[in-house]
Amino acid sequence: MKQFNMIVKEETLDNGLHVILVKKPGYYRSLFMLAVNAGGFDIEQQYNDLHLHHRSGCAHFLEHQMFRLNGQDVTNQFAQMQASTNAFTTYNKTAYYFQTTADIEAPLNLLCDFVEELDIDTKSVNKEKGIILSEYDMYQQQPEQRLFKETWKSLYVNHPLRYDVLGTPEDISNMRVEDLSTFYHYNYDPSKLTLVGITGQDIDKIMDIIKENQTRHPSLLNGEVKRIIHSEPDSCARSEFSCAMDISTPFVCVGYKEKTETDIHLAIKKDQCIQMALDAAMTSLNPTYQTWLDNEIMTNINGAECDFNVDHSAILYYAQTHHPDAYIKMIDAMSKEFSKGMDPSIFKALKARAIAQMIRGFDSFENLAVELLEAHISGYDYWKQYEMITNLEVEQINAYLQTLDLEHPTITTIQPKNM
């Protein structure tokens, strides 16, 4: 990636740890992110002949428990090294990271050591239950969060997208040290970890530091741990869902369950194409957009997103609206217009914006690290995404629009309590 002033070094170490280092000359800042190839999706797994069934929310619960090493809170140790640290859990990964403008050797060793050494006990696990249950309740009281959670429950019969990343209240309440230790053993092995570093420092020396550290963390697995995703029917789990919350204006989400792709590269390209079409239809680029706002069919809180992948695919339209029925009818009519294709002039503007966003993303340490992680975990080449976008033509988008399946919708509505 010399055209973007980056030097990339990538290597899989003897213990299976995959390392991606990116040098950005002239930068003093460094960010290192160590990620586990396991998240909210990992409820059922297969390891050789062993079938594993974890409690929902194991990945997220463990994330909360991991910032301990030898009985000490590592957050304070990072601060003493002039580094800040944090973590996050998604459906397919759990990531721990630090950033600093100081020397990286000590915090890098600490990052690897606390992630690759489990330090939990019954007291800390029981204390964490209340914290996570409070977090669950907080999200339940946020209408937009609730809207999406209920939509995923409506769309899927078997897929773990039906479950919150935090898990169910029952599983959180019943979480045990044994549950977390089992999840850790099969998912935090070095062979399931990816380390990404974005820095202005010498990446050859950094690679040596990592290799030396990893001699203390051998792989303990002799097989592959595979995520189990059960097959899905074409139909949705439920065609509609409605609940009441303490809000003044209703929220609506119209979701369409789409066919999955067999290849991750095709899924990534289709996702890019359909999202561009959604941006053309559901933003101010559409001349009718302002009319929808003026008629209060939707407020400024609105959007449209797609998610095409090899194990799940969907399109979601959502809005806060004074007229839920009118919004639902509008989305139904607008979606059926998709097959007519995109205006070439709008496509040109959206393509230029997509290219600019990706170039800006190269300069965002957090964005670049997360994108590189996602690409490696999902099995595609992140650096080829730029080439894919620059070579994109409006005819390709129009061809993908013809493949959409609008026969399996679900409608989620959140109404004010006094209605």
PDB file of N, CA, C and O in Angstrom, residues 50-120:
ATOM      1  N   LEU A  50     -16.057 -33.160  19.582  1.00  0.00           N
ATOM      2  CA  LEU A  50     -16.730 -32.593  20.752  1.00  0.00           C
ATOM      3  C   LEU A  50     -17.683 -31.477  20.337  1.00  0.00           C
ATOM      4  O   LEU A  50     -17.297 -30.524  19.653  1.00  0.00           O
ATOM      5  N   HIS A  51     -18.954 -31.603  20.751  1.00  0.00           N
ATOM      6  CA  HIS A  51     -19.948 -30.552  20.494  1.00  0.00           C
ATOM      7  C   HIS A  51     -20.028 -29.667  21.738  1.00  0.00           C
ATOM      8  O   HIS A  51     -20.297 -30.145  22.836  1.00  0.00           O
ATOM      9  N   LEU A  52     -19.795 -28.374  21.557  1.00  0.00           N
ATOM     10  CA  LEU A  52     -19.791 -27.420  22.664  1.00  0.00           C
ATOM     11  C   LEU A  52     -21.042 -26.551  22.601  1.00  0.00           C
ATOM     12  O   LEU A  52     -21.404 -26.052  21.536  1.00  0.00           O
ATOM     13  N   HIS A  53     -21.682 -26.382  23.737  1.00  0.00           N
ATOM     14  CA  HIS A  53     -22.835 -25.481  23.821  1.00  0.00           C
ATOM     15  C   HIS A  53     -22.580 -24.499  24.959  1.00  0.00           C
ATOM     16  O   HIS A  53     -22.591 -24.866  26.130  1.00  0.00           O
ATOM     17  N   HIS A  54     -22.329 -23.228  24.590  1.00  0.00           N
ATOM     18  CA  HIS A  54     -22.028 -22.198  25.574  1.00  0.00           C
ATOM     19  C   HIS A  54     -23.297 -21.414  25.923  1.00  0.00           C
ATOM     20  O   HIS A  54     -24.240 -21.342  25.134  1.00  0.00           O
ATOM     21  N   ARG A  55     -23.288 -20.790  27.095  1.00  0.00           N
ATOM     22  CA  ARG A  55     -24.369 -19.872  27.425  1.00  0.00           C
ATOM     23  C   ARG A  55     -24.289 -18.658  26.504  1.00  0.00           C
ATOM     24  O   ARG A  55     -23.199 -18.221  26.135  1.00  0.00           O
ATOM     25  N   SER A  56     -25.447 -18.120  26.119  1.00  0.00           N
ATOM     26  CA  SER A  56     -25.420 -16.885  25.329  1.00  0.00           C
ATOM     27  C   SER A  56     -24.776 -15.787  26.172  1.00  0.00           C
ATOM     28  O   SER A  56     -24.928 -15.741  27.387  1.00  0.00           O
ATOM     29  N   GLY A  57     -24.008 -14.918  25.512  1.00  0.00           N
ATOM     30  CA  GLY A  57     -23.350 -13.824  26.218  1.00  0.00           C
ATOM     31  C   GLY A  57     -22.011 -14.162  26.826  1.00  0.00           C
ATOM     32  O   GLY A  57     -21.392 -13.312  27.478  1.00  0.00           O
ATOM     33  N   CYS A  58     -21.516 -15.391  26.602  1.00  0.00           N
ATOM     34  CA  CYS A  58     -20.214 -15.784  27.175  1.00  0.00           C
ATOM     35  C   CYS A  58     -19.090 -14.852  26.719  1.00  0.00           C
ATOM     36  O   CYS A  58     -18.248 -14.434  27.521  1.00  0.00           O
ATOM     37  N   ALA A  59     -19.062 -14.548  25.427  1.00  0.00           N
ATOM     38  CA  ALA A  59     -17.980 -13.716  24.884  1.00  0.00           C
ATOM     39  C   ALA A  59     -17.961 -12.351  25.549  1.00  0.00           C
ATOM     40  O   ALA A  59     -16.904 -11.849  25.957  1.00  0.00           O
ATOM     41  N   HIS A  60     -19.131 -11.730  25.658  1.00  0.00           N
ATOM     42  CA  HIS A  60     -19.213 -10.395  26.257  1.00  0.00           C
ATOM     43  C   HIS A  60     -18.907 -10.434  27.748  1.00  0.00           C
ATOM     44  O   HIS A  60     -18.195  -9.564  28.276  1.00  0.00           O
ATOM     45  N   PHE A  61     -19.425 -11.418  28.460  1.00  0.00           N
ATOM     46  CA  PHE A  61     -19.167 -11.544  29.893  1.00  0.00           C
ATOM     47  C   PHE A  61     -17.668 -11.705  30.148  1.00  0.00           C
ATOM     48  O   PHE A  61     -17.101 -11.079  31.059  1.00  0.00           O
ATOM     49  N   LEU A  62     -17.034 -12.526  29.331  1.00  0.00           N
ATOM     50  CA  LEU A  62     -15.605 -12.763  29.503  1.00  0.00           C
ATOM     51  C   LEU A  62     -14.806 -11.489  29.220  1.00  0.00           C
ATOM     52  O   LEU A  62     -13.803 -11.215  29.889  1.00  0.00           O
ATOM     53  N   GLU A  63     -15.254 -10.716  28.249  1.00  0.00           N
ATOM     54  CA  GLU A  63     -14.586  -9.435  27.967  1.00  0.00           C
ATOM     55  C   GLU A  63     -14.522  -8.574  29.225  1.00  0.00           C
ATOM     56  O   GLU A  63     -13.488  -7.963  29.531  1.00  0.00           O
ATOM     57  N   HIS A  64     -15.625  -8.521  29.968  1.00  0.00           N
ATOM     58  CA  HIS A  64     -15.666  -7.735  31.211  1.00  0.00           C
ATOM     59  C   HIS A  64     -14.703  -8.283  32.264  1.00  0.00           C
ATOM     60  O   HIS A  64     -14.219  -7.522  33.111  1.00  0.00           O
ATOM     61  N   GLN A  65     -14.433  -9.586  32.216  1.00  0.00           N
ATOM     62  CA  GLN A  65     -13.622 -10.237  33.238  1.00  0.00           C
ATOM     63  C   GLN A  65     -12.130 -10.263  32.923  1.00  0.00           C
ATOM     64  O   GLN A  65     -11.311 -10.584  33.800  1.00  0.00           O
ATOM     65  N   MET A  66     -11.764  -9.925  31.694  1.00  0.00           N
ATOM     66  CA  MET A  66     -10.406 -10.210  31.245  1.00  0.00           C
ATOM     67  C   MET A  66      -9.350  -9.216  31.717  1.00  0.00           C
ATOM     68  O   MET A  66      -8.152  -9.509  31.649  1.00  0.00           O
ATOM     69  N   PHE A  67      -9.732  -8.054  32.205  1.00  0.00           N
ATOM     70  CA  PHE A  67      -8.737  -7.022  32.511  1.00  0.00           C
ATOM     71  C   PHE A  67      -8.077  -7.250  33.876  1.00  0.00           C
ATOM     72  O   PHE A  67      -7.919  -6.336  34.673  1.00  0.00           O
ATOM     73  N   ARG A  68      -7.705  -8.487  34.124  1.00  0.00           N
ATOM     74  CA  ARG A  68      -7.004  -8.880  35.353  1.00  0.00           C
ATOM     75  C   ARG A  68      -5.804  -9.755  34.984  1.00  0.00           C
ATOM     76  O   ARG A  68      -5.873 -10.574  34.080  1.00  0.00           O
ATOM     77  N   LEU A  69      -4.728  -9.553  35.712  1.00  0.00           N
ATOM     78  CA  LEU A  69      -3.547 -10.393  35.533  1.00  0.00           C
ATOM     79  C   LEU A  69      -2.837 -10.467  36.876  1.00  0.00           C
ATOM     80  O   LEU A  69      -2.491  -9.440  37.475  1.00  0.00           O
ATOM     81  N   ASN A  70      -2.661 -11.680  37.366  1.00  0.00           N
ATOM     82  CA  ASN A  70      -2.026 -11.896  38.677  1.00  0.00           C
ATOM     83  C   ASN A  70      -2.749 -11.135  39.787  1.00  0.00           C
ATOM     84  O   ASN A  70      -2.124 -10.557  40.690  1.00  0.00           O
ATOM     85  N   GLY A  71      -4.091 -11.121  39.674  1.00  0.00           N
ATOM     86  CA  GLY A  71      -4.892 -10.481  40.711  1.00  0.00           C
ATOM     87  C   GLY A  71      -4.946  -8.967  40.651  1.00  0.00           C
ATOM     88  O   GLY A  71      -5.542  -8.332  41.519  1.00  0.00           O
ATOM     89  N   GLN A  72      -4.353  -8.372  39.623  1.00  0.00           N
ATOM     90  CA  GLN A  72      -4.305  -6.915  39.509  1.00  0.00           C
ATOM     91  C   GLN A  72      -5.123  -6.432  38.309  1.00  0.00           C
ATOM     92  O   GLN A  72      -5.239  -7.136  37.302  1.00  0.00           O
ATOM     93  N   ASP A  73      -5.671  -5.212  38.443  1.00  0.00           N
ATOM     94  CA  ASP A  73      -6.390  -4.572  37.341  1.00  0.00           C
ATOM     95  C   ASP A  73      -5.364  -4.003  36.363  1.00  0.00           C
ATOM     96  O   ASP A  73      -4.592  -3.099  36.715  1.00  0.00           O
ATOM     97  N   VAL A  74      -5.351  -4.513  35.132  1.00  0.00           N
ATOM     98  CA  VAL A  74      -4.327  -4.090  34.173  1.00  0.00           C
ATOM     99  C   VAL A  74      -4.565  -2.677  33.661  1.00  0.00           C
ATOM    100  O   VAL A  74      -3.655  -2.053  33.102  1.00  0.00           O
ATOM    101  N   THR A  75      -5.785  -2.146  33.835  1.00  0.00           N
ATOM    102  CA  THR A  75      -6.056  -0.783  33.368  1.00  0.00           C
ATOM    103  C   THR A  75      -5.115   0.214  34.020  1.00  0.00           C
ATOM    104  O   THR A  75      -4.601   1.131  33.366  1.00  0.00           O
ATOM    105  N   ASN A  76      -4.874   0.039  35.312  1.00  0.00           N
ATOM    106  CA  ASN A  76      -3.962   0.938  36.022  1.00  0.00           C
ATOM    107  C   ASN A  76      -2.527   0.775  35.527  1.00  0.00           C
ATOM    108  O   ASN A  76      -1.780   1.755  35.432  1.00  0.00           O
ATOM    109  N   GLN A  77      -2.158  -0.458  35.192  1.00  0.00           N
ATOM    110  CA  GLN A  77      -0.808  -0.691  34.679  1.00  0.00           C
ATOM    111  C   GLN A  77      -0.605  -0.021  33.322  1.00  0.00           C
ATOM    112  O   GLN A  77       0.449   0.555  33.053  1.00  0.00           O
ATOM    113  N   PHE A  78      -1.622  -0.096  32.470  1.00  0.00           N
ATOM    114  CA  PHE A  78      -1.528   0.586  31.175  1.00  0.00           C
ATOM    115  C   PHE A  78      -1.372   2.101  31.380  1.00  0.00           C
ATOM    116  O   PHE A  78      -0.578   2.752  30.690  1.00  0.00           O
ATOM    117  N   ALA A  79      -2.150   2.652  32.317  1.00  0.00           N
ATOM    118  CA  ALA A  79      -2.079   4.094  32.567  1.00  0.00           C
ATOM    119  C   ALA A  79      -0.674   4.503  33.019  1.00  0.00           C
ATOM    120  O   ALA A  79      -0.164   5.561  32.611  1.00  0.00           O
ATOM    121  N   GLN A  80      -0.046   3.675  33.847  1.00  0.00           N
ATOM    122  CA  GLN A  80       1.314   3.970  34.290  1.00  0.00           C
ATOM    123  C   GLN A  80       2.308   3.917  33.140  1.00  0.00           C
ATOM    124  O   GLN A  80       3.383   4.540  33.205  1.00  0.00           O
ATOM    125  N   MET A  81       1.953   3.189  32.073  1.00  0.00           N
ATOM    126  CA  MET A  81       2.802   3.105  30.879  1.00  0.00           C
ATOM    127  C   MET A  81       2.436   4.172  29.848  1.00  0.00           C
ATOM    128  O   MET A  81       2.883   4.109  28.699  1.00  0.00           O
ATOM    129  N   GLN A  82       1.593   5.139  30.239  1.00  0.00           N
ATOM    130  CA  GLN A  82       1.112   6.214  29.357  1.00  0.00           C
ATOM    131  C   GLN A  82       0.309   5.654  28.183  1.00  0.00           C
ATOM    132  O   GLN A  82       0.398   6.132  27.057  1.00  0.00           O
ATOM    133  N   ALA A  83      -0.489   4.641  28.478  1.00  0.00           N
ATOM    134  CA  ALA A  83      -1.333   4.028  27.453  1.00  0.00           C
ATOM    135  C   ALA A  83      -2.764   3.910  27.979  1.00  0.00           C
ATOM    136  O   ALA A  83      -2.974   3.670  29.162  1.00  0.00           O
ATOM    137  N   SER A  84      -3.733   4.095  27.100  1.00  0.00           N
ATOM    138  CA  SER A  84      -5.137   3.883  27.455  1.00  0.00           C
ATOM    139  C   SER A  84      -5.606   2.581  26.825  1.00  0.00           C
ATOM    140  O   SER A  84      -5.136   2.193  25.746  1.00  0.00           O
ATOM    141  N   THR A  85      -6.533   1.912  27.482  1.00  0.00           N
ATOM    142  CA  THR A  85      -6.954   0.603  27.002  1.00  0.00           C
ATOM    143  C   THR A  85      -8.468   0.455  27.050  1.00  0.00           C
ATOM    144  O   THR A  85      -9.143   1.136  27.836  1.00  0.00           O
ATOM    145  N   ASN A  86      -8.999  -0.426  26.218  1.00  0.00           N
ATOM    146  CA  ASN A  86     -10.437  -0.675  26.191  1.00  0.00           C
ATOM    147  C   ASN A  86     -10.683  -1.990  25.464  1.00  0.00           C
ATOM    148  O   ASN A  86      -9.733  -2.649  25.015  1.00  0.00           O
ATOM    149  N   ALA A  87     -11.964  -2.349  25.300  1.00  0.00           N
ATOM    150  CA  ALA A  87     -12.326  -3.595  24.618  1.00  0.00           C
ATOM    151  C   ALA A  87     -13.746  -3.488  24.103  1.00  0.00           C
ATOM    152  O   ALA A  87     -14.517  -2.619  24.512  1.00  0.00           O
ATOM    153  N   PHE A  88     -14.114  -4.378  23.198  1.00  0.00           N
ATOM    154  CA  PHE A  88     -15.487  -4.447  22.707  1.00  0.00           C
ATOM    155  C   PHE A  88     -15.770  -5.856  22.206  1.00  0.00           C
ATOM    156  O   PHE A  88     -14.867  -6.605  21.843  1.00  0.00           O
ATOM    157  N   THR A  89     -17.055  -6.208  22.201  1.00  0.00           N
ATOM    158  CA  THR A  89     -17.498  -7.513  21.711  1.00  0.00           C
ATOM    159  C   THR A  89     -18.560  -7.296  20.639  1.00  0.00           C
ATOM    160  O   THR A  89     -19.497  -6.517  20.835  1.00  0.00           O
ATOM    161  N   THR A  90     -18.421  -7.975  19.509  1.00  0.00           N
ATOM    162  CA  THR A  90     -19.422  -7.956  18.454  1.00  0.00           C
ATOM    163  C   THR A  90     -19.935  -9.384  18.286  1.00  0.00           C
ATOM    164  O   THR A  90     -19.612 -10.273  19.070  1.00  0.00           O
ATOM    165  N   TYR A  91     -20.709  -9.605  17.243  1.00  0.00           N
ATOM    166  CA  TYR A  91     -21.239 -10.944  17.025  1.00  0.00           C
ATOM    167  C   TYR A  91     -20.155 -11.947  16.641  1.00  0.00           C
ATOM    168  O   TYR A  91     -20.279 -13.134  16.919  1.00  0.00           O
ATOM    169  N   ASN A  92     -19.065 -11.503  15.983  1.00  0.00           N
ATOM    170  CA  ASN A  92     -18.081 -12.474  15.511  1.00  0.00           C
ATOM    171  C   ASN A  92     -16.680 -12.292  16.081  1.00  0.00           C
ATOM    172  O   ASN A  92     -15.757 -13.003  15.707  1.00  0.00           O
ATOM    173  N   LYS A  93     -16.505 -11.353  16.999  1.00  0.00           N
ATOM    174  CA  LYS A  93     -15.167 -11.160  17.572  1.00  0.00           C
ATOM    175  C   LYS A  93     -15.232 -10.422  18.900  1.00  0.00           C
ATOM    176  O   LYS A  93     -16.215  -9.748  19.224  1.00  0.00           O
ATOM    177  N   THR A  94     -14.155 -10.572  19.672  1.00  0.00           N
ATOM    178  CA  THR A  94     -13.941  -9.814  20.900  1.00  0.00           C
ATOM    179  C   THR A  94     -12.544  -9.225  20.801  1.00  0.00           C
ATOM    180  O   THR A  94     -11.582  -9.957  20.541  1.00  0.00           O
ATOM    181  N   ALA A  95     -12.428  -7.920  20.980  1.00  0.00           N
ATOM    182  CA  ALA A  95     -11.140  -7.256  20.751  1.00  0.00           C
ATOM    183  C   ALA A  95     -10.725  -6.445  21.971  1.00  0.00           C
ATOM    184  O   ALA A  95     -11.541  -5.767  22.607  1.00  0.00           O
ATOM    185  N   TYR A  96      -9.425  -6.498  22.283  1.00  0.00           N
ATOM    186  CA  TYR A  96      -8.812  -5.748  23.367  1.00  0.00           C
ATOM    187  C   TYR A  96      -7.720  -4.874  22.751  1.00  0.00           C
ATOM    188  O   TYR A  96      -6.959  -5.347  21.898  1.00  0.00           O
ATOM    189  N   TYR A  97      -7.633  -3.629  23.175  1.00  0.00           N
ATOM    190  CA  TYR A  97      -6.654  -2.767  22.514  1.00  0.00           C
ATOM    191  C   TYR A  97      -6.120  -1.694  23.461  1.00  0.00           C
ATOM    192  O   TYR A  97      -6.712  -1.384  24.489  1.00  0.00           O
ATOM    193  N   PHE A  98      -4.971  -1.154  23.080  1.00  0.00           N
ATOM    194  CA  PHE A  98      -4.420   0.013  23.768  1.00  0.00           C
ATOM    195  C   PHE A  98      -3.883   0.969  22.716  1.00  0.00           C
ATOM    196  O   PHE A  98      -3.594   0.579  21.576  1.00  0.00           O
ATOM    197  N   GLN A  99      -3.755   2.223  23.108  1.00  0.00           N
ATOM    198  CA  GLN A  99      -3.139   3.214  22.239  1.00  0.00           C
ATOM    199  C   GLN A  99      -2.247   4.114  23.074  1.00  0.00           C
ATOM    200  O   GLN A  99      -2.517   4.355  24.258  1.00  0.00           O
ATOM    201  N   THR A 100      -1.192   4.597  22.444  1.00  0.00           N
ATOM    202  CA  THR A 100      -0.211   5.393  23.164  1.00  0.00           C
ATOM    203  C   THR A 100       0.630   6.197  22.181  1.00  0.00           C
ATOM    204  O   THR A 100       0.705   5.868  20.991  1.00  0.00           O
ATOM    205  N   THR A 101       1.256   7.237  22.699  1.00  0.00           N
ATOM    206  CA  THR A 101       2.267   7.970  21.922  1.00  0.00           C
ATOM    207  C   THR A 101       3.648   7.729  22.530  1.00  0.00           C
ATOM    208  O   THR A 101       4.629   8.314  22.079  1.00  0.00           O
ATOM    209  N   ALA A 102       3.709   6.880  23.550  1.00  0.00           N
ATOM    210  CA  ALA A 102       4.978   6.562  24.215  1.00  0.00           C
ATOM    211  C   ALA A 102       5.532   5.241  23.672  1.00  0.00           C
ATOM    212  O   ALA A 102       5.077   4.719  22.654  1.00  0.00           O
ATOM    213  N   ASP A 103       6.500   4.685  24.362  1.00  0.00           N
ATOM    214  CA  ASP A 103       7.100   3.416  23.959  1.00  0.00           C
ATOM    215  C   ASP A 103       6.060   2.296  24.024  1.00  0.00           C
ATOM    216  O   ASP A 103       5.236   2.252  24.937  1.00  0.00           O
ATOM    217  N   ILE A 104       6.095   1.377  23.064  1.00  0.00           N
ATOM    218  CA  ILE A 104       5.036   0.368  22.971  1.00  0.00           C
ATOM    219  C   ILE A 104       5.423  -1.000  23.530  1.00  0.00           C
ATOM    220  O   ILE A 104       4.566  -1.864  23.684  1.00  0.00           O
ATOM    221  N   GLU A 105       6.687  -1.236  23.855  1.00  0.00           N
ATOM    222  CA  GLU A 105       7.097  -2.594  24.219  1.00  0.00           C
ATOM    223  C   GLU A 105       6.394  -3.104  25.478  1.00  0.00           C
ATOM    224  O   GLU A 105       5.820  -4.203  25.485  1.00  0.00           O
ATOM    225  N   ALA A 106       6.402  -2.319  26.551  1.00  0.00           N
ATOM    226  CA  ALA A 106       5.795  -2.773  27.803  1.00  0.00           C
ATOM    227  C   ALA A 106       4.277  -2.948  27.668  1.00  0.00           C
ATOM    228  O   ALA A 106       3.748  -3.997  28.053  1.00  0.00           O
ATOM    229  N   PRO A 107       3.525  -1.977  27.115  1.00  0.00           N
ATOM    230  CA  PRO A 107       2.083  -2.196  26.976  1.00  0.00           C
ATOM    231  C   PRO A 107       1.735  -3.305  25.995  1.00  0.00           C
ATOM    232  O   PRO A 107       0.723  -3.999  26.175  1.00  0.00           O
ATOM    233  N   LEU A 108       2.561  -3.524  24.977  1.00  0.00           N
ATOM    234  CA  LEU A 108       2.301  -4.607  24.029  1.00  0.00           C
ATOM    235  C   LEU A 108       2.455  -5.960  24.704  1.00  0.00           C
ATOM    236  O   LEU A 108       1.638  -6.868  24.508  1.00  0.00           O
ATOM    237  N   ASN A 109       3.479  -6.104  25.511  1.00  0.00           N
ATOM    238  CA  ASN A 109       3.647  -7.347  26.271  1.00  0.00           C
ATOM    239  C   ASN A 109       2.492  -7.556  27.250  1.00  0.00           C
ATOM    240  O   ASN A 109       1.991  -8.674  27.422  1.00  0.00           O
ATOM    241  N   LEU A 110       2.051  -6.471  27.892  1.00  0.00           N
ATOM    242  CA  LEU A 110       0.953  -6.572  28.845  1.00  0.00           C
ATOM    243  C   LEU A 110      -0.338  -6.965  28.127  1.00  0.00           C
ATOM    244  O   LEU A 110      -1.104  -7.799  28.642  1.00  0.00           O
ATOM    245  N   LEU A 111      -0.591  -6.395  26.956  1.00  0.00           N
ATOM    246  CA  LEU A 111      -1.789  -6.740  26.177  1.00  0.00           C
ATOM    247  C   LEU A 111      -1.819  -8.237  25.874  1.00  0.00           C
ATOM    248  O   LEU A 111      -2.834  -8.909  26.107  1.00  0.00           O
ATOM    249  N   CYS A 112      -0.721  -8.748  25.366  1.00  0.00           N
ATOM    250  CA  CYS A 112      -0.660 -10.178  25.031  1.00  0.00           C
ATOM    251  C   CYS A 112      -0.802 -11.048  26.279  1.00  0.00           C
ATOM    252  O   CYS A 112      -1.527 -12.055  26.271  1.00  0.00           O
ATOM    253  N   ASP A 113      -0.154 -10.658  27.363  1.00  0.00           N
ATOM    254  CA  ASP A 113      -0.154 -11.495  28.564  1.00  0.00           C
ATOM    255  C   ASP A 113      -1.528 -11.559  29.222  1.00  0.00           C
ATOM    256  O   ASP A 113      -1.982 -12.642  29.627  1.00  0.00           O
ATOM    257  N   PHE A 114      -2.220 -10.425  29.347  1.00  0.00           N
ATOM    258  CA  PHE A 114      -3.493 -10.498  30.071  1.00  0.00           C
ATOM    259  C   PHE A 114      -4.583 -11.151  29.236  1.00  0.00           C
ATOM    260  O   PHE A 114      -5.491 -11.780  29.785  1.00  0.00           O
ATOM    261  N   VAL A 115      -4.485 -11.057  27.902  1.00  0.00           N
ATOM    262  CA  VAL A 115      -5.474 -11.729  27.061  1.00  0.00           C
ATOM    263  C   VAL A 115      -5.200 -13.226  26.994  1.00  0.00           C
ATOM    264  O   VAL A 115      -6.132 -14.040  26.947  1.00  0.00           O
ATOM    265  N   GLU A 116      -3.946 -13.609  27.044  1.00  0.00           N
ATOM    266  CA  GLU A 116      -3.592 -15.012  26.878  1.00  0.00           C
ATOM    267  C   GLU A 116      -3.383 -15.743  28.201  1.00  0.00           C
ATOM    268  O   GLU A 116      -2.868 -16.867  28.209  1.00  0.00           O
ATOM    269  N   GLU A 117      -3.781 -15.120  29.308  1.00  0.00           N
ATOM    270  CA  GLU A 117      -3.722 -15.777  30.615  1.00  0.00           C
ATOM    271  C   GLU A 117      -5.015 -15.458  31.363  1.00  0.00           C
ATOM    272  O   GLU A 117      -5.279 -14.304  31.682  1.00  0.00           O
ATOM    273  N   LEU A 118      -5.824 -16.467  31.658  1.00  0.00           N
ATOM    274  CA  LEU A 118      -7.107 -16.266  32.321  1.00  0.00           C
ATOM    275  C   LEU A 118      -6.923 -16.097  33.830  1.00  0.00           C
ATOM    276  O   LEU A 118      -6.228 -16.886  34.470  1.00  0.00           O
ATOM    277  N   ASP A 119      -7.571 -15.061  34.386  1.00  0.00           N
ATOM    278  CA  ASP A 119      -7.485 -14.786  35.816  1.00  0.00           C
ATOM    279  C   ASP A 119      -8.871 -14.371  36.310  1.00  0.00           C
ATOM    280  O   ASP A 119      -9.203 -13.188  36.367  1.00  0.00           O
ATOM    281  N   ILE A 120      -9.719 -15.358  36.638  1.00  0.00           N
ATOM    282  CA  ILE A 120     -11.064 -15.072  37.137  1.00  0.00           C
ATOM    283  C   ILE A 120     -11.365 -15.953  38.345  1.00  0.00           C
ATOM    284  O   ILE A 120     -10.720 -16.982  38.549  1.00  0.00           O
TER     285      ILE A 120
END
